[in-house]
Tab-separated table of C-alpha atoms in Angstrom:
chain	number	residue	atom	x	y	z
A	1	UNK	CA	1.040	7.282	7.810
A	2	UNK	CA	0.070	9.832	5.141
A	3	UNK	CA	0.774	9.791	1.446
A	4	UNK	CA	0.350	12.092	-1.514
A	5	UNK	CA	-1.139	10.802	-4.762
A	6	UNK	CA	-0.813	12.755	-8.003
A	7	UNK	CA	-2.808	12.079	-11.094
A	8	UNK	CA	-2.170	13.802	-14.500
A	9	UNK	CA	-3.572	13.007	-17.909
A	10	UNK	CA	-6.181	13.767	-20.542
A	11	UNK	CA	-9.554	14.498	-18.970
A	12	UNK	CA	-11.902	11.500	-19.045
A	13	UNK	CA	-15.062	10.580	-17.227
A	14	UNK	CA	-14.590	8.590	-14.000
A	15	UNK	CA	-10.937	9.340	-13.094
A	16	UNK	CA	-11.759	10.379	-9.542
A	17	UNK	CA	-14.192	7.510	-9.167
A	18	UNK	CA	-11.690	4.930	-10.353
A	19	UNK	CA	-8.861	6.163	-8.158
A	20	UNK	CA	-11.268	6.521	-5.129
A	21	UNK	CA	-12.459	2.973	-5.772
A	22	UNK	CA	-8.976	1.463	-5.534
A	23	UNK	CA	-8.343	3.389	-2.313
A	24	UNK	CA	-11.698	2.468	-0.744
A	25	UNK	CA	-11.276	-1.155	-1.563
A	26	UNK	CA	-8.021	-1.180	0.500
A	27	UNK	CA	-9.269	1.064	3.345
A	28	UNK	CA	-7.226	4.150	2.346
A	29	UNK	CA	-8.932	7.174	3.576
A	30	UNK	CA	-8.951	10.408	1.478
A	31	UNK	CA	-8.067	13.409	3.732
A	32	UNK	CA	-7.972	16.161	1.086
A	33	UNK	CA	-8.358	16.470	-2.639
A	34	UNK	CA	-7.638	19.118	-5.088
A	35	UNK	CA	-8.341	18.677	-8.868
A	36	UNK	CA	-8.439	20.934	-11.843
A	37	UNK	CA	-8.694	20.832	-15.608
A	38	UNK	CA	-6.173	22.910	-17.476
A	39	UNK	CA	-7.391	22.932	-21.190
A	40	UNK	CA	-7.802	19.204	-21.822
A	41	UNK	CA	-5.503	17.963	-19.035
A	42	UNK	CA	-6.751	16.686	-15.715
A	43	UNK	CA	-4.579	17.130	-12.618
A	44	UNK	CA	-5.356	15.895	-9.178
A	45	UNK	CA	-3.477	15.786	-5.828
A	46	UNK	CA	-4.798	13.662	-2.983
A	47	UNK	CA	-3.622	13.552	0.634
A	48	UNK	CA	-4.524	10.086	2.003
A	49	UNK	CA	-4.167	8.179	5.381
A	50	UNK	CA	-2.687	4.716	4.870
A	51	UNK	CA	-2.411	3.454	8.500
A	52	UNK	CA	-5.454	1.073	8.145
A	53	UNK	CA	-4.690	0.054	4.618
A	54	UNK	CA	-5.184	-3.641	3.847
A	55	UNK	CA	-2.369	-3.430	1.095
A	56	UNK	CA	1.196	-2.499	1.494
A	57	UNK	CA	2.452	0.815	0.132
A	58	UNK	CA	4.270	-1.090	-2.588
A	59	UNK	CA	1.040	-2.906	-3.530
A	60	UNK	CA	-0.959	0.332	-3.495
A	61	UNK	CA	1.710	1.866	-5.757
A	62	UNK	CA	1.458	-1.055	-8.163
A	63	UNK	CA	-2.292	-1.023	-8.280
A	64	UNK	CA	-2.375	2.734	-8.969
A	65	UNK	CA	0.325	2.428	-11.582
A	66	UNK	CA	-1.675	-0.389	-13.286
A	67	UNK	CA	-4.788	1.808	-13.238
A	68	UNK	CA	-2.919	4.739	-14.732
A	69	UNK	CA	-1.616	2.597	-17.559
A	70	UNK	CA	-5.164	1.270	-18.191
A	71	UNK	CA	-6.616	4.747	-18.244
A	72	UNK	CA	-3.696	6.482	-20.022
A	73	UNK	CA	-2.896	8.557	-16.892
A	74	UNK	CA	0.244	9.128	-14.752
A	75	UNK	CA	-0.523	8.082	-11.192
A	76	UNK	CA	2.035	8.251	-8.413
A	77	UNK	CA	1.971	7.779	-4.655
A	78	UNK	CA	4.688	9.088	-2.340
A	79	UNK	CA	5.088	9.014	1.411
A	80	UNK	CA	4.102	12.518	2.660
A	81	UNK	CA	7.499	13.243	4.172
A	82	UNK	CA	9.280	12.302	0.971
A	83	UNK	CA	6.939	14.512	-1.033
A	84	UNK	CA	7.497	17.516	1.361
A	85	UNK	CA	11.239	17.124	1.385
A	86	UNK	CA	11.359	17.065	-2.403
A	87	UNK	CA	9.302	20.246	-2.692
A	88	UNK	CA	11.104	22.440	-0.050
A	89	UNK	CA	13.001	25.419	-1.259
């Protein structure tokens, strides 16, 4: 099972480290990552593998949402197939 994680917010030190820490703690593997800073806004998209995750998808979503609120970021996780179907023309 693969998922897409999006992160958007004001640039701050440690965003990638904090998100990666949550994922590593629950055995979620990062397959690909793209990040950029547009003016003062940090944006990141991660493709992750969740088949060996020690937390459910709902639990991961809750942890990432809590991290986002703590850090002043918008962090969302979606199943890859849902993400792809939403972005097809």
